């Protein structure tokens, strides 16, 4: 759970950064970059997949009948998580903020278990409290992180679009934000002659 709470949100951050850097350098993420960008997804899938076997291995012989209860709660949690993600978290918070909240829930379950089952180990309590404070900071600035990533990716995407235009000297994104209906980017291009054009992009389509 600790690894999931770290790899989940920071994996999304890494995918954003890797894709934006590739586009800014003038090529579409393919090959090795494509494979590396999928590593966080693979790791999260593996860690999530071994949760049930780990839980079952903790049961003694008299508790093996609880397997069906564990499996049922797992399915219920997956259902509630899917509904919360698709209808509440992602539409209202965005991808990065949703990843941070998801990581926080994983950390919270790990923290509760650590304090409850391993309460006699003060070092684990201290580590849990430090990570909890760190996550509160991430949650507090989650929208700022989301806006920064959106602006960074938008600028890389627009730069990639204008890379092949010999008449354009530079591109600068002034503002990018989401509405309930579309993603909006306001930017300007500077030509080789110094002329400035102000542009509007709606869902990656320049108007």
Short mmCIF file of C-alpha atoms in Angstrom, two decimals:
data_model
loop_
_atom_site.label_atom_id
_atom_site.label_comp_id
_atom_site.label_asym_id
_atom_site.label_seq_id
_atom_site.Cartn_x
_atom_site.Cartn_y
_atom_site.Cartn_z
CA UNK A 1 0.00 0.00 0.00
CA UNK A 2 2.90 2.33 0.73
CA UNK A 3 4.45 1.65 -2.68
CA UNK A 4 1.07 2.15 -4.37
CA UNK A 5 0.54 5.46 -2.58
CA UNK A 6 3.91 6.68 -3.90
CA UNK A 7 4.09 5.13 -7.38
CA UNK A 8 0.46 5.99 -8.26
CA UNK A 9 0.58 9.82 -8.19
CA UNK A 10 4.28 10.15 -9.03
CA UNK A 11 3.82 7.70 -11.89
CA UNK A 12 1.19 9.99 -13.43
CA UNK A 13 3.56 12.93 -12.94
CA UNK A 14 6.37 10.99 -14.65
CA UNK A 15 4.13 10.08 -17.62
CA UNK A 16 3.15 13.74 -18.05
CA UNK A 17 6.76 14.88 -17.85
CA UNK A 18 8.05 12.20 -20.22
CA UNK A 19 5.37 12.89 -22.83
CA UNK A 20 5.81 16.67 -22.60
CA UNK A 21 9.60 16.41 -22.91
CA UNK A 22 9.30 14.12 -25.95
CA UNK A 23 6.89 16.50 -27.70
CA UNK A 24 9.04 19.53 -26.86
CA UNK A 25 12.04 17.77 -28.45
CA UNK A 26 10.02 17.28 -31.62
CA UNK A 27 8.98 13.64 -31.72
CA UNK A 28 5.94 11.59 -30.74
CA UNK A 29 6.54 9.26 -27.76
CA UNK A 30 7.22 5.85 -29.33
CA UNK A 31 9.54 2.90 -28.83
CA UNK A 32 11.57 3.03 -25.62
CA UNK A 33 9.84 6.19 -24.41
CA UNK A 34 6.46 4.53 -24.92
CA UNK A 35 7.57 1.47 -22.94
CA UNK A 36 9.07 3.54 -20.11
CA UNK A 37 5.88 5.61 -19.85
CA UNK A 38 3.93 2.39 -19.23
CA UNK A 39 6.17 1.19 -16.38
CA UNK A 40 4.16 2.99 -13.64
CA UNK A 41 0.96 1.40 -14.98
CA UNK A 42 2.61 -2.04 -14.99
CA UNK A 43 3.98 -1.65 -11.44
CA UNK A 44 0.63 -0.40 -10.08
CA UNK A 45 -1.10 -3.37 -11.78
CA UNK A 46 1.32 -5.88 -10.23
CA UNK A 47 1.11 -4.33 -6.74
CA UNK A 48 -2.68 -4.21 -6.90
CA UNK A 49 -2.80 -7.79 -8.15
CA UNK A 50 -0.82 -9.23 -5.24
CA UNK A 51 -2.98 -7.57 -2.54
CA UNK A 52 -5.48 -10.43 -2.35
CA UNK A 53 -2.85 -13.23 -2.25
CA UNK A 54 -0.99 -11.32 0.49
CA UNK A 55 -4.17 -10.90 2.53
CA UNK A 56 -5.07 -14.58 2.13
CA UNK A 57 -1.55 -15.62 3.18
CA UNK A 58 -2.04 -13.77 6.48
CA UNK A 59 -5.00 -15.99 7.35
CA UNK A 60 -4.43 -19.08 9.48
CA UNK A 61 -6.06 -22.43 8.80
CA UNK A 62 -9.18 -21.59 10.84
CA UNK A 63 -9.73 -18.35 8.92
CA UNK A 64 -9.55 -19.67 5.36
CA UNK A 65 -13.34 -19.42 5.12
CA UNK A 66 -12.92 -15.63 5.15
CA UNK A 67 -11.46 -15.72 1.63
CA UNK A 68 -14.87 -15.22 0.02
CA UNK A 69 -15.48 -12.19 2.29
CA UNK A 70 -12.12 -10.67 1.31
CA UNK A 71 -12.84 -11.25 -2.38
CA UNK A 72 -16.33 -9.77 -2.06
CA UNK A 73 -15.01 -6.65 -0.32
CA UNK A 74 -12.36 -6.32 -3.03
CA UNK A 75 -15.01 -6.37 -5.77
CA UNK A 76 -17.16 -3.92 -3.82
CA UNK A 77 -14.20 -1.57 -3.36
CA UNK A 78 -13.35 -1.81 -7.07
CA UNK A 79 -16.95 -0.93 -7.96
CA UNK A 80 -17.12 2.04 -5.57
CA UNK A 81 -13.71 3.26 -6.72
CA UNK A 82 -14.74 3.11 -10.38
CA UNK A 83 -17.94 5.06 -9.72
CA UNK A 84 -16.11 7.65 -7.58
CA UNK A 85 -13.38 8.08 -10.20
CA UNK A 86 -15.63 8.42 -13.24
CA UNK A 87 -18.45 10.50 -11.72
CA UNK A 88 -16.82 12.55 -8.94
CA UNK A 89 -13.02 12.70 -8.80
CA UNK A 90 -11.87 12.98 -12.42
CA UNK A 91 -14.63 15.33 -13.70
CA UNK A 92 -14.21 17.75 -10.79
CA UNK A 93 -10.51 17.50 -9.89
CA UNK A 94 -8.66 16.43 -13.03
CA UNK A 95 -6.21 13.60 -13.60
CA UNK A 96 -3.28 14.64 -11.37
CA UNK A 97 -5.39 15.68 -8.39
CA UNK A 98 -7.36 12.42 -8.69
CA UNK A 99 -4.08 10.44 -8.69
CA UNK A 100 -2.97 12.26 -5.52
CA UNK A 101 -6.28 11.54 -3.77
CA UNK A 102 -6.12 7.87 -4.83
CA UNK A 103 -2.58 7.61 -3.48
CA UNK A 104 -3.71 9.26 -0.27
CA UNK A 105 -6.46 6.66 0.23
CA UNK A 106 -3.88 3.89 -0.23
CA UNK A 107 -1.57 5.57 2.25
CA UNK A 108 -4.44 6.06 4.72
CA UNK A 109 -5.25 2.34 4.71
CA UNK A 110 -1.56 1.55 5.22
CA UNK A 111 -1.26 4.15 8.00
CA UNK A 112 -4.30 2.85 9.90
CA UNK A 113 -2.99 -0.73 9.68
CA UNK A 114 0.48 0.37 10.81
CA UNK A 115 -0.80 2.19 13.90
CA UNK A 116 -3.35 -0.52 14.73
CA UNK A 117 -1.23 -3.64 14.19
CA UNK A 118 2.25 -2.24 14.81
CA UNK A 119 1.49 0.38 17.44
CA UNK A 120 4.43 -0.64 19.60
CA UNK A 121 6.94 0.50 16.96
CA UNK A 122 7.38 4.29 17.34
CA UNK A 123 9.55 4.60 14.21
CA UNK A 124 6.70 3.39 12.01
CA UNK A 125 4.36 5.89 13.64
CA UNK A 126 6.81 8.72 12.97
CA UNK A 127 7.23 7.68 9.32
CA UNK A 128 3.45 7.45 8.91
CA UNK A 129 2.96 10.93 10.41
CA UNK A 130 5.65 12.43 8.17
CA UNK A 131 4.12 10.88 5.08
CA UNK A 132 0.69 12.05 6.21
CA UNK A 133 1.97 15.64 6.48
CA UNK A 134 3.58 15.31 3.03
CA UNK A 135 0.30 14.08 1.53
CA UNK A 136 -1.63 16.94 3.11
CA UNK A 137 0.74 19.33 1.35
CA UNK A 138 0.22 17.49 -1.95
CA UNK A 139 -3.56 17.64 -1.50
CA UNK A 140 -3.41 21.31 -0.54
CA UNK A 141 -1.51 22.19 -3.73
CA UNK A 142 -3.03 19.48 -5.94
CA UNK A 143 -4.89 22.00 -8.11
CA UNK A 144 -1.73 24.05 -8.59
CA UNK A 145 0.14 20.89 -9.61
CA UNK A 146 -2.68 20.02 -12.00
CA UNK A 147 -2.63 23.49 -13.60
CA UNK A 148 1.16 23.41 -13.95
CA UNK A 149 1.10 20.01 -15.67
CA UNK A 150 -1.70 21.06 -18.00
CA UNK A 151 0.15 24.22 -18.99
CA UNK A 152 3.45 22.37 -19.45
CA UNK A 153 1.89 19.64 -21.60
CA UNK A 154 -0.12 22.16 -23.64
CA UNK A 155 3.00 24.18 -24.38
CA UNK A 156 4.90 21.05 -25.47
CA UNK A 157 2.00 19.93 -27.65
CA UNK A 158 1.71 23.34 -29.31
CA UNK A 159 5.48 23.59 -29.78
CA UNK A 160 5.40 20.18 -31.47
CA UNK A 161 2.67 21.45 -33.78
CA UNK A 162 4.73 24.49 -34.84
CA UNK A 163 8.16 22.79 -34.93
CA UNK A 164 7.91 22.15 -38.66
CA UNK A 165 6.86 25.72 -39.47
CA UNK A 166 10.02 27.65 -40.49
CA UNK A 167 8.18 30.96 -40.11
CA UNK A 168 7.60 30.54 -36.36
CA UNK A 169 10.42 31.50 -34.01
CA UNK A 170 8.84 30.71 -30.64
CA UNK A 171 5.60 29.73 -28.93
CA UNK A 172 4.48 30.74 -25.44
CA UNK A 173 1.44 29.51 -23.52
CA UNK A 174 -0.15 32.32 -21.49
CA UNK A 175 -2.99 30.41 -19.88
CA UNK A 176 -4.56 26.95 -19.89
CA UNK A 177 -7.59 25.72 -17.97
CA UNK A 178 -10.47 23.27 -18.09
CA UNK A 179 -14.21 23.90 -18.18
CA UNK A 180 -16.95 21.27 -17.79
CA UNK A 181 -17.02 21.06 -21.60
CA UNK A 182 -13.49 21.46 -22.97
CA UNK A 183 -9.81 22.20 -22.34
CA UNK A 184 -8.83 25.77 -23.28
CA UNK A 185 -5.34 27.09 -24.03
CA UNK A 186 -4.49 30.71 -24.80
CA UNK A 187 -1.08 31.17 -26.40
CA UNK A 188 0.92 33.38 -28.72
CA UNK A 189 3.35 32.70 -31.54
CA UNK A 190 6.26 34.90 -32.60
CA UNK A 191 7.32 34.80 -36.24
CA UNK A 192 10.84 35.17 -37.58
CA UNK A 193 9.94 38.79 -38.41
CA UNK A 194 8.90 39.47 -34.80
CA UNK A 195 5.15 39.50 -35.50
CA UNK A 196 3.02 38.22 -32.60
CA UNK A 197 -0.19 36.25 -33.15
CA UNK A 198 -2.58 35.53 -30.27
CA UNK A 199 -4.22 32.12 -30.60
CA UNK A 200 -6.91 30.06 -28.90
CA UNK A 201 -6.89 26.27 -28.72
CA UNK A 202 -9.97 24.26 -27.79
CA UNK A 203 -9.27 20.60 -26.98
CA UNK A 204 -5.93 20.79 -28.85
CA UNK A 205 -7.55 22.33 -31.94
CA UNK A 206 -6.33 25.85 -32.78
CA UNK A 207 -9.11 28.27 -33.66
#
